[in-house]
Coordinates of C-alpha atoms in Angstrom, one line a residue:
Chain A
G27 CA 0.0 0.0 0.0
E28 CA 0.9 3.6 -0.2
D29 CA 2.8 5.4 2.5
V30 CA 0.0 8.0 3.0
E31 CA -3.6 7.2 2.2
Q32 CA -6.7 9.4 2.0
S33 CA -10.1 8.9 0.7
L34 CA -10.5 10.6 -2.7
F35 CA -13.8 12.4 -2.3
L36 CA -15.9 14.1 0.4
S37 CA -19.2 15.9 -0.1
V38 CA -20.7 18.1 2.6
R39 CA -23.4 20.7 2.9
E40 CA -22.5 24.3 3.4
G41 CA -22.5 25.1 7.2
D42 CA -21.7 21.5 8.2
S43 CA -18.4 20.3 9.5
S44 CA -16.0 18.4 7.2
V45 CA -13.7 15.7 8.4
I46 CA -10.9 14.6 6.1
N47 CA -9.0 11.5 7.2
C48 CA -5.5 10.3 6.5
T49 CA -3.4 7.3 7.5
Y50 CA 0.4 7.0 7.3
T51 CA 2.8 4.2 7.9
D52 CA 6.0 5.6 9.3
S53 CA 6.1 5.8 13.1
S54 CA 9.2 8.1 12.8
S55 CA 7.2 10.9 11.2
T56 CA 8.1 14.2 12.8
Y57 CA 5.8 16.6 11.1
L58 CA 2.4 16.0 9.5
Y59 CA 0.9 18.6 7.2
W60 CA -2.4 19.5 5.6
Y61 CA -2.3 21.4 2.3
K62 CA -5.1 22.9 0.2
Q63 CA -5.0 23.1 -3.5
E64 CA -7.6 25.2 -5.4
P65 CA -8.1 24.8 -9.1
G66 CA -5.2 26.1 -11.1
A67 CA -3.1 26.9 -8.1
G68 CA -0.2 25.4 -6.2
L69 CA -0.4 23.8 -2.8
Q70 CA -1.1 26.1 0.2
L71 CA 0.0 25.0 3.7
L72 CA -3.1 25.1 5.9
T73 CA -1.7 23.7 9.1
Y74 CA 0.8 21.2 10.5
I75 CA 1.2 19.3 13.7
F76 CA 4.3 18.0 15.5
S77 CA 4.3 14.3 16.1
N78 CA 4.4 14.8 19.9
M79 CA 1.1 16.6 19.8
D80 CA -2.4 15.2 19.9
M81 CA -4.4 18.1 18.7
K82 CA -4.0 21.6 17.2
Q83 CA -6.7 24.1 16.6
D84 CA -6.5 27.1 14.3
Q85 CA -9.7 29.1 13.9
R86 CA -12.1 26.8 11.9
L87 CA -9.5 24.1 11.6
T88 CA -8.8 21.3 14.1
V89 CA -6.1 18.7 13.5
L90 CA -6.2 15.4 15.5
L91 CA -3.3 13.0 15.6
N92 CA -3.6 9.5 16.8
K93 CA 0.0 8.4 16.8
K94 CA -0.7 4.8 17.9
D95 CA -3.0 4.2 15.0
K96 CA -1.0 6.5 12.6
H97 CA -4.2 8.4 11.9
L98 CA -4.5 12.1 11.1
S99 CA -7.7 14.1 10.6
L100 CA -8.6 17.6 9.6
R101 CA -11.9 19.0 10.7
I102 CA -13.2 22.2 9.1
A103 CA -16.0 23.8 11.1
D104 CA -18.8 25.7 9.3
T105 CA -17.7 24.6 5.9
Q106 CA -18.1 27.2 3.2
T107 CA -18.2 27.0 -0.6
G108 CA -14.8 28.6 -0.7
D109 CA -13.5 25.5 1.1
S110 CA -14.1 23.4 -2.0
A111 CA -10.6 22.2 -3.0
I112 CA -8.3 19.2 -2.9
Y113 CA -6.8 18.6 0.5
F114 CA -3.5 16.8 0.8
C115 CA -2.1 15.1 3.8
A116 CA 1.7 14.8 4.0
E117 CA 4.2 13.4 6.4
R118 CA 7.9 14.2 6.9
K119 CA 9.8 11.2 8.2
G120 CA 12.4 11.4 10.8
G121 CA 15.8 12.1 9.2
S122 CA 14.4 13.2 5.9
Y123 CA 13.7 16.6 4.3
I124 CA 11.5 15.1 1.7
P125 CA 7.7 15.0 2.5
T126 CA 5.4 12.2 1.3
F127 CA 2.0 13.2 0.1
G128 CA -1.3 11.4 -0.1
R129 CA -3.3 11.5 -3.3
G130 CA -5.5 14.2 -2.0
T131 CA -9.2 14.4 -0.9
S132 CA -11.5 16.4 -3.2
L133 CA -13.9 18.3 -0.9
I134 CA -17.1 19.4 -2.5
V135 CA -19.3 21.8 -0.6
H136 CA -22.9 22.2 -1.9
P137 CA -25.6 24.6 -0.8
Chain B
S253 CA 6.9 32.3 4.5
A254 CA 8.7 32.5 1.1
V255 CA 6.9 33.6 -2.1
I256 CA 7.6 31.6 -5.2
S257 CA 7.1 33.0 -8.7
Q258 CA 6.7 30.1 -11.2
K259 CA 6.6 30.6 -15.0
P260 CA 5.0 29.8 -17.3
S261 CA 1.7 29.0 -15.7
R262 CA 0.6 26.9 -18.6
D263 CA 1.8 25.9 -22.1
I264 CA 0.8 23.8 -25.0
C265 CA 3.9 22.2 -26.7
Q266 CA 4.6 20.1 -29.7
R267 CA 5.9 16.6 -29.1
G268 CA 9.7 16.4 -29.5
T269 CA 10.3 19.9 -28.2
S270 CA 11.5 21.1 -24.8
L271 CA 10.1 23.4 -22.2
T272 CA 12.0 25.2 -19.4
I273 CA 10.1 26.0 -16.2
Q274 CA 11.5 28.7 -13.9
C275 CA 11.0 29.3 -10.2
Q276 CA 12.1 32.5 -8.5
V277 CA 12.0 32.7 -4.7
D278 CA 11.9 35.9 -2.8
S279 CA 14.4 34.7 -0.2
Q280 CA 17.4 32.4 -0.1
V281 CA 16.6 28.8 0.4
T282 CA 18.8 25.7 0.6
M283 CA 16.5 23.0 -0.6
M284 CA 14.3 23.2 -3.7
F285 CA 12.2 20.4 -5.0
W286 CA 10.5 19.7 -8.3
Y287 CA 7.3 17.7 -8.5
R288 CA 5.0 16.3 -11.1
Q289 CA 1.3 16.1 -10.4
Q290 CA -1.0 14.0 -12.7
P291 CA -4.8 14.2 -12.4
G292 CA -6.1 12.2 -9.4
Q293 CA -2.5 11.3 -8.4
S294 CA -0.3 12.3 -5.5
L295 CA 2.6 14.6 -6.1
T296 CA 5.6 12.7 -7.4
L297 CA 9.0 14.0 -6.6
I298 CA 11.2 14.4 -9.6
A299 CA 14.4 15.7 -8.0
T300 CA 15.9 17.7 -5.2
A301 CA 18.0 20.7 -6.2
N302 CA 20.5 22.2 -3.9
Q303 CA 22.7 25.1 -4.9
G304 CA 26.2 24.2 -5.8
S305 CA 25.6 20.5 -6.4
E306 CA 24.1 18.2 -8.9
A307 CA 20.4 17.6 -8.5
T308 CA 19.4 14.3 -6.9
Y309 CA 16.8 12.4 -9.0
E310 CA 14.2 10.0 -7.8
S311 CA 13.7 6.6 -9.3
G312 CA 12.2 6.8 -12.7
F313 CA 13.5 10.3 -13.5
V314 CA 16.8 11.0 -15.3
I315 CA 18.9 14.1 -15.9
D316 CA 18.8 13.8 -19.7
K317 CA 15.0 14.0 -19.7
F318 CA 14.6 16.5 -16.8
P319 CA 17.8 18.6 -16.6
I320 CA 17.7 21.0 -13.6
S321 CA 19.7 24.1 -12.9
R322 CA 20.2 25.8 -9.5
P323 CA 22.6 28.7 -10.1
N324 CA 21.9 30.4 -6.8
L325 CA 19.9 30.2 -3.6
T326 CA 16.8 32.0 -5.1
F327 CA 16.4 30.4 -8.5
S328 CA 16.0 27.1 -10.3
T329 CA 14.8 25.8 -13.6
L330 CA 13.4 22.4 -14.7
T331 CA 13.5 21.5 -18.4
V332 CA 11.2 18.8 -19.8
S333 CA 13.1 17.5 -22.8
N334 CA 12.0 15.8 -26.0
M335 CA 8.4 15.9 -24.8
S336 CA 5.7 13.3 -25.5
P337 CA 2.0 13.4 -24.6
E338 CA 2.8 11.3 -21.5
D339 CA 4.7 14.3 -20.1
S340 CA 1.4 16.3 -20.0
S341 CA 1.0 17.1 -16.3
I342 CA 1.3 19.9 -13.7
Y343 CA 4.8 20.6 -12.6
L344 CA 5.5 22.3 -9.3
C345 CA 8.5 23.6 -7.5
S346 CA 8.7 23.8 -3.8
V347 CA 11.1 25.0 -1.0
E348 CA 11.6 23.7 2.5
E349 CA 11.1 26.2 5.3
G350 CA 11.7 24.4 8.5
D351 CA 8.7 24.8 10.9
N352 CA 6.8 26.6 8.1
G353 CA 6.7 23.4 6.1
Y354 CA 7.0 23.5 2.3
T355 CA 6.0 26.4 0.1
F356 CA 4.9 25.7 -3.5
G357 CA 4.9 27.6 -6.7
S358 CA 1.6 28.0 -8.4
G359 CA 2.4 25.3 -10.9
T360 CA 2.9 24.9 -14.6
R361 CA 0.2 23.1 -16.5
L362 CA 1.8 21.4 -19.5
T363 CA -0.1 19.9 -22.4
V364 CA 1.9 18.1 -25.1
V365 CA 0.2 17.6 -28.4

């Protein structure tokens, strides 16, 4: 299997919460990232979490890390149509400067 | 965080020709990366480019096909040589910024006809 796995699609109603999940395989990961890519644009760093943290909150974004299960999630509260994009999970393994990306989750927000 | 200007943003090229993509960073950075992103796929690392040394290519990518220059700490180019339709993709440059993660250029959408 791939090093970083994500579901490919998520559809939510405007105003609801979105939860995007990610699993990774390397227990030595030091940083875990969430990136957003809008159509025709590069990747924008949304947030990141150190591997020694369980949770990080930044305005509407909440990142949860379960290191035992190697599971990372991104919760977007009060999802808006402007949140429609592809969301990439990435890990940076211990001793490496090269991140490994998942295939991205396409978030579709409908009225 | 750093700001990266990537050019061109898109191009349509004839097979057999070459295209050079440029990335200019507004600050000095040590590590620059070049990625390929195909529809529905993850980002695939092509090579790591550090100033003053040869680029390090990932498995499946070779210098003759994807020559890279890194003349200083703020600039890099990637050339896609002798293009075929299979090279149609989005190409992205990226820099490493410590705790700020990785910053990306806006991408070059390449179509080979």
